[in-house]
Amino acid sequence: MSSPIIYDVAIIGGGAAGMMAAGTVAESGANIVLIEKNDRLGKKLLITGKGRCNVTNNDQDVKSFCDKFGSSGKFLYSSLYQFGVNDVINFFSKYGVKCKIERGNRVFPESDKAQDILNALIVFLRETSVNILLKSAVKSIKLEKNSIFKLLIEDGREIVSRRIIICTGGKSYPTTGSNGDGYKWIQDFGHSLVPLKPVLVSVKTKEKFVKDLQGLSLKNVKISIIQNDRKIDDRFGELLFTSQGLSGPIVLDLSKRISELLISGPVKIVLDFKPALDNKSLDLRILRDFKEQANKEYKNSLSMLLPKKLIPVIIDKSGINPVKPVNSITKDERKKLLHLLKEFSLTIDEVDGFSKAIITSGGINLKEITPTSMESKIVKNLFFAGEIIDLDGPTGGYNLQLAWSTARLAANNCLKGTINEKGKD
Ligand SMILES: Cc1cc2nc3c(=O)[nH]c(=O)nc-3n(C[C@H](O)[C@H](O)[C@H](O)COP(=O)(O)OP(=O)(O)OC[C@H]3O[C@@H](n4cnc5c(N)ncnc54)[C@H](O)[C@@H]3O)c2cc1C
């Protein structure tokens, strides 16, 4: 029986990080294999940015970029300096995918197609002659006495490699293949796991009437999160009503904080539908609208102020008789309306789970990874990249940049100190 191929590097997980890592290592001529459980690569990548793939964020300052990941963000300095935002944009441009910058510095392919980003990566893998094994779920990994990693595939095959890069992602949206498999193996290797939480998730409200607003997207609103009558945080931007609550970038970005707060009690979200106007200016605006429509019924008088879907809810909550002529609305009634527009309060029941989370927070403890190489401090020749590490950023392209940058760093370091020549080590 012929002895098995011993690969120089095995990369587990064919998502954003795994594909970038595989192509990069293969550029050195090393004998590598990319192992993916699905029957195709990049399943999650295809649904990013609602199918448009917000590939990075044009936040050019490395410190400011890393700060978006919180106090541990400095872990990313080396990877960002080595392969930053412009490198990502140039990489995809080299493969024919031009990018554009949108609101909030979000970078998307000009075509608005995540498929184009995936296609570029597939060409990269082809060009660098990466061996790709699809439909190959890794079940377990053993480190043999001769410092070789033995990977057992679910169907009984074995893959042998001198080094491995684990890029199996988090455990959010498990239908894409990222169901948390990698966490088991890293714990078997002696790594500790920072507890996992679903983040960048929608929130559910106690108030069921939100269902009537489902699909309503408001571009310029302010939300504040309140607990025990104390304002904890706020955001300005885009909000979306869902069948059970709220979503959209500003809610997703606050969802981690909300889920932490929910542990100690109820949380309120207060919506300001007119953040550009203070109370006095808004009152004048309402008065002006009412004057112009003096003979209309109240229920027909708000179309200049609010989107159609929101009007019945506001009418109902204001307690003002819907058929009352606008010119007989009292000052107190107008005050009630104004209060609703500036401080529309909803109570948060819970946040959605892993099945609908954009990102998993928690993961491999950063203290156990060398930030300048992405190598494990516990097991030599074991590397990590992507969402599996304990870092999560806000919406806006930050999380994919993390995947590209850490993958590149791991790939560029996993062969260091060896002869990068095919067949030799
Ligand atoms: C709906 C949605 C929208 C998003 N939109 C954006 C966006 O626009 N911009 C942004 O920056 N981020 C976005 N993200 C986050 C982004 O997708 C992730 O940060 C990124 O995909 C992480 O890359 P990764 O390679 O680490 O993991 P993944 O992309 O999750 O890839 C992991 C791969 O490993 C494979 N795998 C897992 N276990 C095994 C195993 N046992 N054997 C073999 N293979 C295995 C999986 O099948 C998967 O293909 C979005 C996420 C979601 C869910």
Short mmCIF file of C-alpha atoms and ligand atoms in Angstrom, two decimals:
data_model
loop_
_atom_site.label_atom_id
_atom_site.label_comp_id
_atom_site.label_asym_id
_atom_site.label_seq_id
_atom_site.Cartn_x
_atom_site.Cartn_y
_atom_site.Cartn_z
CA MET A 1 0.00 0.00 0.00
CA SER A 2 1.40 3.43 -0.95
CA SER A 3 2.08 5.81 1.94
CA PRO A 4 -0.30 8.82 2.19
CA ILE A 5 0.65 12.25 0.84
CA ILE A 6 2.02 14.42 3.60
CA TYR A 7 0.86 17.95 2.84
CA ASP A 8 2.91 20.97 3.85
CA VAL A 9 -0.22 22.75 5.00
CA ALA A 10 -3.85 21.68 5.38
CA ILE A 11 -6.41 24.47 5.60
CA ILE A 12 -9.71 23.52 7.14
CA GLY A 13 -12.75 25.52 6.05
CA GLY A 14 -13.39 26.94 2.59
CA GLY A 15 -14.94 30.25 3.65
CA ALA A 16 -13.50 33.75 3.29
CA ALA A 17 -10.48 33.13 5.52
CA GLY A 18 -9.78 29.58 4.28
CA MET A 19 -9.82 30.50 0.59
CA MET A 20 -7.58 33.54 1.12
CA ALA A 21 -5.18 31.50 3.27
CA ALA A 22 -5.05 28.58 0.83
CA GLY A 23 -4.27 30.65 -2.26
CA THR A 24 -1.66 32.65 -0.36
CA VAL A 25 0.22 29.62 0.98
CA ALA A 26 0.04 27.92 -2.40
CA GLU A 27 1.74 30.92 -4.04
CA SER A 28 4.93 29.74 -2.32
CA GLY A 29 4.74 26.45 -4.21
CA ALA A 30 4.00 24.44 -1.08
CA ASN A 31 1.91 21.32 -1.33
CA ILE A 32 -1.34 22.27 0.31
CA VAL A 33 -4.92 21.12 0.64
CA LEU A 34 -8.11 23.09 1.33
CA ILE A 35 -10.77 21.01 3.03
CA GLU A 36 -14.43 22.06 2.98
CA LYS A 37 -17.45 20.16 4.29
CA ASN A 38 -19.96 21.63 1.81
CA ASP A 39 -20.18 20.63 -1.83
CA ARG A 40 -18.96 24.13 -2.76
CA LEU A 41 -16.77 26.89 -1.38
CA GLY A 42 -17.86 30.18 0.20
CA LYS A 43 -21.48 29.41 0.99
CA LYS A 44 -21.64 32.10 3.69
CA LEU A 45 -19.74 34.61 1.58
CA LEU A 46 -22.54 34.49 -0.97
CA ILE A 47 -25.13 35.76 1.52
CA THR A 48 -22.98 38.55 2.93
CA GLY A 49 -24.22 42.11 2.56
CA LYS A 50 -27.62 40.74 1.45
CA GLY A 51 -25.93 39.08 -1.51
CA ARG A 52 -23.84 42.18 -2.33
CA CYS A 53 -20.87 41.37 -0.04
CA ASN A 54 -19.64 44.32 1.99
CA VAL A 55 -16.09 43.21 1.41
CA THR A 56 -14.30 45.66 3.73
CA ASN A 57 -14.61 49.12 5.24
CA ASN A 58 -12.64 52.02 3.83
CA ASP A 59 -11.52 53.04 7.31
CA GLN A 60 -7.93 53.74 6.31
CA ASP A 61 -6.44 54.32 9.73
CA VAL A 62 -5.32 50.99 11.22
CA LYS A 63 -5.80 52.12 14.81
CA SER A 64 -9.28 53.43 14.14
CA PHE A 65 -10.13 50.24 12.23
CA CYS A 66 -8.92 48.00 15.05
CA ASP A 67 -10.70 50.10 17.71
CA LYS A 68 -13.98 48.99 16.15
CA PHE A 69 -13.28 45.53 17.60
CA GLY A 70 -13.18 46.94 21.15
CA SER A 71 -10.32 46.85 23.60
CA SER A 72 -8.87 43.62 22.14
CA GLY A 73 -8.80 45.12 18.64
CA LYS A 74 -5.07 45.87 18.85
CA PHE A 75 -4.52 42.17 18.35
CA LEU A 76 -5.20 42.91 14.68
CA TYR A 77 -2.49 45.56 14.20
CA SER A 78 0.03 43.17 12.58
CA SER A 79 -2.47 41.54 10.28
CA LEU A 80 -3.94 44.90 9.19
CA TYR A 81 -0.52 46.47 8.59
CA GLN A 82 0.44 43.45 6.54
CA PHE A 83 -2.77 43.17 4.49
CA GLY A 84 -5.01 46.16 4.97
CA VAL A 85 -8.08 47.69 3.41
CA ASN A 86 -6.34 48.87 0.23
CA ASP A 87 -4.68 45.49 -0.19
CA VAL A 88 -8.11 43.85 -0.19
CA ILE A 89 -9.48 46.34 -2.71
CA ASN A 90 -6.38 45.87 -4.91
CA PHE A 91 -6.52 42.09 -4.57
CA PHE A 92 -10.06 41.92 -5.94
CA SER A 93 -9.31 44.55 -8.57
CA LYS A 94 -6.46 42.32 -9.80
CA TYR A 95 -9.06 39.60 -10.33
CA GLY A 96 -11.33 41.96 -12.26
CA VAL A 97 -13.65 42.99 -9.42
CA LYS A 98 -13.75 46.76 -9.07
CA CYS A 99 -15.13 48.09 -5.81
CA LYS A 100 -17.16 51.14 -4.82
CA ILE A 101 -17.54 52.93 -1.51
CA GLU A 102 -20.96 53.57 -0.04
CA ARG A 103 -22.41 55.23 3.05
CA GLY A 104 -20.42 54.58 6.21
CA ASN A 105 -17.32 53.73 4.13
CA ARG A 106 -18.79 50.34 3.27
CA VAL A 107 -16.96 48.79 0.31
CA PHE A 108 -18.93 46.66 -2.18
CA PRO A 109 -18.15 45.19 -5.59
CA GLU A 110 -19.37 47.61 -8.28
CA SER A 111 -21.54 44.81 -9.65
CA ASP A 112 -23.32 44.44 -6.26
CA LYS A 113 -22.71 40.69 -6.56
CA ALA A 114 -21.12 38.63 -3.80
CA GLN A 115 -20.77 35.94 -6.46
CA ASP A 116 -18.09 38.08 -8.16
CA ILE A 117 -16.03 38.13 -4.97
CA LEU A 118 -16.35 34.37 -4.69
CA ASN A 119 -15.46 33.88 -8.35
CA ALA A 120 -12.30 35.99 -7.87
CA LEU A 121 -11.23 33.77 -4.99
CA ILE A 122 -11.91 30.63 -6.98
CA VAL A 123 -9.72 31.92 -9.83
CA PHE A 124 -7.01 32.69 -7.24
CA LEU A 125 -7.20 29.10 -5.96
CA ARG A 126 -7.09 27.73 -9.49
CA GLU A 127 -4.14 29.90 -10.47
CA THR A 128 -2.17 28.78 -7.45
CA SER A 129 -3.15 25.11 -8.01
CA VAL A 130 -4.68 24.54 -4.60
CA ASN A 131 -5.90 20.98 -4.02
CA ILE A 132 -9.52 21.33 -2.95
CA LEU A 133 -11.45 18.62 -1.16
CA LEU A 134 -15.19 19.30 -1.08
CA LYS A 135 -17.81 17.26 0.79
CA SER A 136 -15.09 16.54 3.34
CA ALA A 137 -16.14 17.35 6.89
CA VAL A 138 -13.20 17.07 9.27
CA LYS A 139 -14.30 15.07 12.28
CA SER A 140 -11.23 15.16 14.48
CA ILE A 141 -7.57 16.18 14.44
CA LYS A 142 -4.74 14.36 16.16
CA LEU A 143 -1.17 15.47 16.63
CA GLU A 144 1.02 12.39 16.14
CA LYS A 145 4.30 11.79 17.98
CA ASN A 146 6.29 12.82 14.88
CA SER A 147 4.64 16.28 15.02
CA ILE A 148 2.41 15.48 12.06
CA PHE A 149 -1.29 16.33 12.16
CA LYS A 150 -3.69 13.55 11.24
CA LEU A 151 -7.14 14.75 10.15
CA LEU A 152 -9.99 12.28 10.17
CA ILE A 153 -12.72 12.99 7.62
CA GLU A 154 -16.28 11.93 8.43
CA ASP A 155 -16.31 9.28 5.69
CA GLY A 156 -13.19 7.61 7.14
CA ARG A 157 -10.49 9.18 4.92
CA GLU A 158 -7.36 10.47 6.60
CA ILE A 159 -5.37 13.56 5.64
CA VAL A 160 -1.86 14.06 6.91
CA SER A 161 -0.16 17.43 7.12
CA ARG A 162 2.81 19.13 8.76
CA ARG A 163 0.90 22.31 9.55
CA ILE A 164 -2.74 23.27 9.75
CA ILE A 165 -4.68 26.50 9.57
CA ILE A 166 -8.11 26.25 11.15
CA CYS A 167 -10.61 28.54 9.38
CA THR A 168 -13.90 26.93 10.33
CA GLY A 169 -15.61 30.21 11.27
CA GLY A 170 -18.06 30.72 14.12
CA LYS A 171 -21.38 29.01 14.77
CA SER A 172 -23.82 31.57 13.41
CA TYR A 173 -25.96 30.74 10.37
CA PRO A 174 -25.07 27.03 10.79
CA THR A 175 -26.89 26.15 7.57
CA THR A 176 -23.89 27.62 5.73
CA GLY A 177 -21.62 24.96 7.24
CA SER A 178 -20.18 27.11 10.03
CA ASN A 179 -21.58 25.25 13.00
CA GLY A 180 -18.75 25.54 15.49
CA ASP A 181 -16.86 22.30 14.70
CA GLY A 182 -13.46 23.97 15.12
CA TYR A 183 -14.08 24.91 18.75
CA LYS A 184 -14.01 21.25 19.85
CA TRP A 185 -10.62 20.59 18.28
CA ILE A 186 -8.95 23.68 19.67
CA GLN A 187 -10.08 22.75 23.17
CA ASP A 188 -8.66 19.24 22.67
CA PHE A 189 -5.34 20.96 21.87
CA GLY A 190 -5.48 22.70 25.26
CA HIS A 191 -6.78 26.07 24.08
CA SER A 192 -9.38 27.91 26.12
CA LEU A 193 -12.57 29.19 24.61
CA VAL A 194 -14.05 32.58 25.44
CA PRO A 195 -17.82 31.89 25.79
CA LEU A 196 -19.70 32.07 22.51
CA LYS A 197 -22.58 34.48 21.95
CA PRO A 198 -24.68 35.35 18.91
CA VAL A 199 -24.02 39.00 17.98
CA LEU A 200 -25.11 41.42 15.27
CA VAL A 201 -28.61 40.02 15.70
CA SER A 202 -32.12 41.38 15.49
CA VAL A 203 -33.98 42.06 18.71
CA LYS A 204 -37.48 40.97 19.64
CA THR A 205 -39.90 43.44 21.20
CA LYS A 206 -42.65 42.83 23.73
CA GLU A 207 -44.97 44.99 21.64
CA LYS A 208 -46.60 42.80 19.00
CA PHE A 209 -47.79 45.71 16.83
CA VAL A 210 -44.30 45.85 15.27
CA LYS A 211 -45.61 43.10 12.98
CA ASP A 212 -47.74 45.76 11.26
CA LEU A 213 -44.53 47.67 10.50
CA GLN A 214 -42.64 44.66 9.14
CA GLY A 215 -40.38 45.64 6.25
CA LEU A 216 -40.42 49.36 7.04
CA SER A 217 -36.90 50.70 6.73
CA LEU A 218 -36.05 54.13 8.12
CA LYS A 219 -32.75 55.62 7.01
CA ASN A 220 -32.13 58.49 9.44
CA VAL A 221 -33.36 57.66 12.91
CA LYS A 222 -31.73 57.71 16.30
CA ILE A 223 -32.13 54.93 18.83
CA SER A 224 -31.16 55.01 22.48
CA ILE A 225 -30.94 52.01 24.74
CA ILE A 226 -32.20 52.61 28.25
CA GLN A 227 -32.04 50.50 31.37
CA ASN A 228 -33.40 51.56 34.78
CA ASP A 229 -34.16 55.01 33.35
CA ARG A 230 -30.47 55.46 32.43
CA LYS A 231 -29.32 55.96 28.86
CA ILE A 232 -26.62 53.39 28.09
CA ASP A 233 -25.80 54.04 24.44
CA ASP A 234 -27.23 55.41 21.20
CA ARG A 235 -26.82 55.19 17.43
CA PHE A 236 -27.94 57.15 14.42
CA GLY A 237 -28.62 55.54 11.04
CA GLU A 238 -30.74 52.87 9.40
CA LEU A 239 -33.38 50.83 11.21
CA LEU A 240 -35.62 48.03 9.97
CA PHE A 241 -38.84 46.70 11.49
CA THR A 242 -39.19 42.91 11.42
CA SER A 243 -42.14 40.62 12.16
CA GLN A 244 -41.03 40.33 15.78
CA GLY A 245 -38.98 43.41 16.48
CA LEU A 246 -36.15 45.51 15.13
CA SER A 247 -33.13 45.03 12.92
CA GLY A 248 -30.96 47.11 10.58
CA PRO A 249 -27.37 48.26 11.07
CA ILE A 250 -27.90 50.45 14.15
CA VAL A 251 -29.80 47.72 16.00
CA LEU A 252 -27.37 44.97 14.97
CA ASP A 253 -24.45 47.04 16.23
CA LEU A 254 -26.09 47.55 19.62
CA SER A 255 -27.31 43.96 19.94
CA LYS A 256 -24.23 42.74 21.81
CA ARG A 257 -24.67 45.45 24.45
CA ILE A 258 -28.41 44.75 24.62
CA SER A 259 -27.91 41.04 25.25
CA GLU A 260 -25.42 41.82 28.04
CA LEU A 261 -27.91 44.26 29.60
CA LEU A 262 -30.83 41.80 29.35
CA ILE A 263 -29.09 39.57 31.91
CA SER A 264 -29.77 42.16 34.60
CA GLY A 265 -33.26 43.26 33.56
CA PRO A 266 -35.51 44.73 30.91
CA VAL A 267 -34.09 47.02 28.24
CA LYS A 268 -35.93 49.75 26.40
CA ILE A 269 -35.20 51.10 22.96
CA VAL A 270 -36.33 54.67 22.42
CA LEU A 271 -36.72 55.73 18.79
CA ASP A 272 -36.35 59.31 17.68
CA PHE A 273 -38.02 59.47 14.26
CA LYS A 274 -36.94 63.09 13.71
CA PRO A 275 -33.41 63.39 15.10
CA ALA A 276 -32.56 66.39 12.92
CA LEU A 277 -35.23 68.49 14.66
CA ASP A 278 -35.25 69.45 18.32
CA ASN A 279 -38.60 69.52 20.12
CA LYS A 280 -39.22 73.18 19.39
CA SER A 281 -38.47 72.92 15.68
CA LEU A 282 -40.54 69.77 15.36
CA ASP A 283 -43.48 71.44 17.09
CA LEU A 284 -43.24 74.33 14.63
CA ARG A 285 -43.10 71.86 11.76
CA ILE A 286 -46.22 70.04 13.01
CA LEU A 287 -48.03 73.37 13.46
CA ARG A 288 -47.09 74.37 9.92
CA ASP A 289 -48.33 71.02 8.51
CA PHE A 290 -51.56 71.30 10.50
CA LYS A 291 -52.11 74.85 9.29
CA GLU A 292 -51.69 73.81 5.67
CA GLN A 293 -54.20 70.98 6.17
CA ALA A 294 -56.52 72.72 8.62
CA ASN A 295 -59.71 71.07 7.40
CA LYS A 296 -58.38 67.55 7.07
CA GLU A 297 -59.06 64.81 9.57
CA TYR A 298 -56.11 64.01 11.86
CA LYS A 299 -55.70 60.53 10.34
CA ASN A 300 -55.09 62.12 6.91
CA SER A 301 -52.73 64.83 8.08
CA LEU A 302 -49.45 63.07 8.77
CA SER A 303 -48.34 61.98 5.32
CA MET A 304 -45.80 64.81 4.98
CA LEU A 305 -44.27 63.89 8.31
CA LEU A 306 -44.18 60.10 8.37
CA PRO A 307 -43.97 57.05 6.09
CA LYS A 308 -47.36 55.56 5.24
CA LYS A 309 -46.89 52.37 7.26
CA LEU A 310 -46.06 54.23 10.45
CA ILE A 311 -49.06 56.59 10.41
CA PRO A 312 -51.78 54.20 11.77
CA VAL A 313 -49.48 53.14 14.63
CA ILE A 314 -48.71 56.74 15.60
CA ILE A 315 -52.38 57.71 15.34
CA ASP A 316 -53.36 54.82 17.57
CA LYS A 317 -50.63 55.48 20.18
CA SER A 318 -51.34 59.22 20.33
CA GLY A 319 -54.88 58.61 21.58
CA ILE A 320 -56.15 61.51 19.45
CA ASN A 321 -59.47 60.88 17.72
CA PRO A 322 -58.48 59.92 14.14
CA VAL A 323 -61.40 61.79 12.58
CA LYS A 324 -60.88 64.97 14.57
CA PRO A 325 -60.32 67.97 12.27
CA VAL A 326 -56.71 69.07 12.49
CA ASN A 327 -57.67 72.66 13.32
CA SER A 328 -59.28 71.52 16.57
CA ILE A 329 -56.33 69.48 17.88
CA THR A 330 -55.30 70.94 21.25
CA LYS A 331 -51.81 71.93 22.37
CA ASP A 332 -51.72 68.97 24.79
CA GLU A 333 -52.68 66.57 22.02
CA ARG A 334 -49.95 68.01 19.81
CA LYS A 335 -47.51 67.53 22.67
CA LYS A 336 -48.47 63.84 22.84
CA LEU A 337 -47.79 63.46 19.14
CA LEU A 338 -44.46 65.22 19.45
CA HIS A 339 -43.46 62.98 22.33
CA LEU A 340 -44.23 59.90 20.24
CA LEU A 341 -42.13 61.14 17.35
CA LYS A 342 -39.15 61.94 19.55
CA GLU A 343 -39.41 59.19 22.18
CA PHE A 344 -41.18 56.16 20.80
CA SER A 345 -40.46 53.50 23.37
CA LEU A 346 -40.26 49.72 22.82
CA THR A 347 -39.34 47.01 25.31
CA ILE A 348 -36.82 44.38 24.27
CA ASP A 349 -37.70 40.83 25.24
CA GLU A 350 -34.72 38.95 23.84
CA VAL A 351 -32.18 38.91 21.04
CA ASP A 352 -32.20 36.35 18.23
CA GLY A 353 -30.00 33.24 18.47
CA PHE A 354 -27.11 31.77 16.49
CA SER A 355 -29.37 30.69 13.65
CA LYS A 356 -29.88 34.34 12.66
CA ALA A 357 -26.74 36.00 14.00
CA ILE A 358 -24.32 37.64 11.58
CA ILE A 359 -21.38 36.92 13.85
CA THR A 360 -20.32 34.76 16.79
CA SER A 361 -18.62 36.63 19.58
CA GLY A 362 -16.15 34.71 21.74
CA GLY A 363 -13.88 32.00 20.38
CA ILE A 364 -10.21 31.10 20.74
CA ASN A 365 -8.64 33.11 23.54
CA LEU A 366 -6.43 35.76 21.91
CA LYS A 367 -3.84 35.39 24.68
CA GLU A 368 -3.06 31.95 23.29
CA ILE A 369 -2.36 33.15 19.71
CA THR A 370 0.74 35.03 18.52
CA PRO A 371 -0.68 38.19 16.89
CA THR A 372 2.27 38.60 14.51
CA SER A 373 1.83 35.13 12.96
CA MET A 374 -1.59 33.73 14.04
CA GLU A 375 0.22 30.63 15.36
CA SER A 376 -1.00 28.88 18.47
CA LYS A 377 1.17 29.54 21.53
CA ILE A 378 0.27 26.06 22.74
CA VAL A 379 0.78 23.82 19.70
CA LYS A 380 3.53 24.51 17.17
CA ASN A 381 2.50 24.61 13.51
CA LEU A 382 -1.15 25.13 14.40
CA PHE A 383 -2.54 28.39 13.00
CA PHE A 384 -5.93 30.14 13.04
CA ALA A 385 -7.70 32.71 10.90
CA GLY A 386 -11.14 34.29 10.63
CA GLU A 387 -14.17 34.33 12.83
CA ILE A 388 -13.03 31.43 15.01
CA ILE A 389 -10.84 33.77 17.08
CA ASP A 390 -12.27 35.84 19.91
CA LEU A 391 -12.89 39.05 18.00
CA ASP A 392 -16.03 40.50 16.49
CA GLY A 393 -16.56 43.83 14.83
CA PRO A 394 -19.57 45.94 13.90
CA THR A 395 -21.41 45.78 10.59
CA GLY A 396 -19.80 47.61 7.69
CA GLY A 397 -17.22 45.18 6.27
CA TYR A 398 -15.07 44.91 9.40
CA ASN A 399 -15.58 41.19 9.93
CA LEU A 400 -14.64 40.16 6.41
CA GLN A 401 -11.53 42.35 6.60
CA LEU A 402 -10.61 40.45 9.76
CA ALA A 403 -10.96 37.20 7.82
CA TRP A 404 -8.83 38.41 4.87
CA SER A 405 -6.10 39.95 7.06
CA THR A 406 -5.70 37.15 9.58
CA ALA A 407 -5.76 34.56 6.78
CA ARG A 408 -3.01 36.35 4.91
CA LEU A 409 -0.90 36.65 8.05
CA ALA A 410 -1.29 32.98 8.98
CA ALA A 411 -0.54 31.94 5.41
CA ASN A 412 2.57 34.08 5.18
CA ASN A 413 3.91 32.73 8.45
CA CYS A 414 3.03 29.08 8.45
CA LEU A 415 5.99 28.13 6.25
CA LYS A 416 8.52 30.46 7.86
CA GLY A 417 11.73 28.79 8.94
CA THR A 418 11.24 26.04 6.39
CA ILE A 419 12.47 25.63 2.83
CA ASN A 420 9.51 26.81 0.77
CA GLU A 421 10.20 24.45 -2.02
CA LYS A 422 7.72 21.93 -3.32
CA GLY A 423 8.26 18.55 -1.75
CA LYS A 424 10.88 19.69 0.73
CA ASP A 425 10.55 20.88 4.28
C1 LIG B 1 -26.13 36.86 6.71
C2 LIG B 1 -24.70 37.33 6.91
C3 LIG B 1 -24.27 38.48 6.28
C4 LIG B 1 -22.96 38.93 6.48
N1 LIG B 1 -22.56 40.05 5.81
C5 LIG B 1 -21.29 40.52 5.99
C6 LIG B 1 -20.82 41.62 5.24
O1 LIG B 1 -21.48 42.12 4.32
N2 LIG B 1 -19.56 42.08 5.53
C7 LIG B 1 -18.77 41.51 6.50
O2 LIG B 1 -17.66 42.00 6.75
N3 LIG B 1 -19.18 40.40 7.16
C8 LIG B 1 -20.41 39.89 6.91
N4 LIG B 1 -20.81 38.75 7.57
C9 LIG B 1 -19.83 38.04 8.43
C10 LIG B 1 -18.88 37.23 7.55
O3 LIG B 1 -19.64 36.39 6.71
C11 LIG B 1 -17.93 36.39 8.41
O4 LIG B 1 -17.21 37.27 9.24
C12 LIG B 1 -16.97 35.60 7.54
O5 LIG B 1 -17.66 34.76 6.65
C13 LIG B 1 -16.03 34.76 8.39
O6 LIG B 1 -15.18 34.06 7.53
P1 LIG B 1 -14.52 32.65 7.97
O7 LIG B 1 -13.78 32.17 6.79
O8 LIG B 1 -13.82 32.84 9.26
O9 LIG B 1 -15.74 31.71 8.26
P2 LIG B 1 -16.88 31.18 7.27
O10 LIG B 1 -17.09 32.11 6.16
O11 LIG B 1 -18.03 30.87 8.17
O12 LIG B 1 -16.27 29.85 6.67
C14 LIG B 1 -16.03 28.69 7.43
C15 LIG B 1 -16.05 27.49 6.51
O13 LIG B 1 -15.59 26.33 7.23
C16 LIG B 1 -16.36 25.22 6.82
N5 LIG B 1 -16.31 24.21 7.88
C17 LIG B 1 -16.82 24.28 9.12
N6 LIG B 1 -16.60 23.15 9.80
C18 LIG B 1 -15.93 22.33 8.97
C19 LIG B 1 -15.44 21.00 9.08
N7 LIG B 1 -15.63 20.27 10.19
N8 LIG B 1 -14.80 20.45 8.03
C20 LIG B 1 -14.62 21.16 6.87
N9 LIG B 1 -15.09 22.41 6.70
C21 LIG B 1 -15.74 22.99 7.74
C22 LIG B 1 -17.75 25.81 6.63
O14 LIG B 1 -18.55 24.97 5.82
C23 LIG B 1 -17.44 27.15 6.00
O15 LIG B 1 -17.42 27.07 4.58
C24 LIG B 1 -22.09 38.24 7.36
C25 LIG B 1 -22.54 37.08 7.98
C26 LIG B 1 -23.82 36.62 7.75
C27 LIG B 1 -24.28 35.34 8.43
#
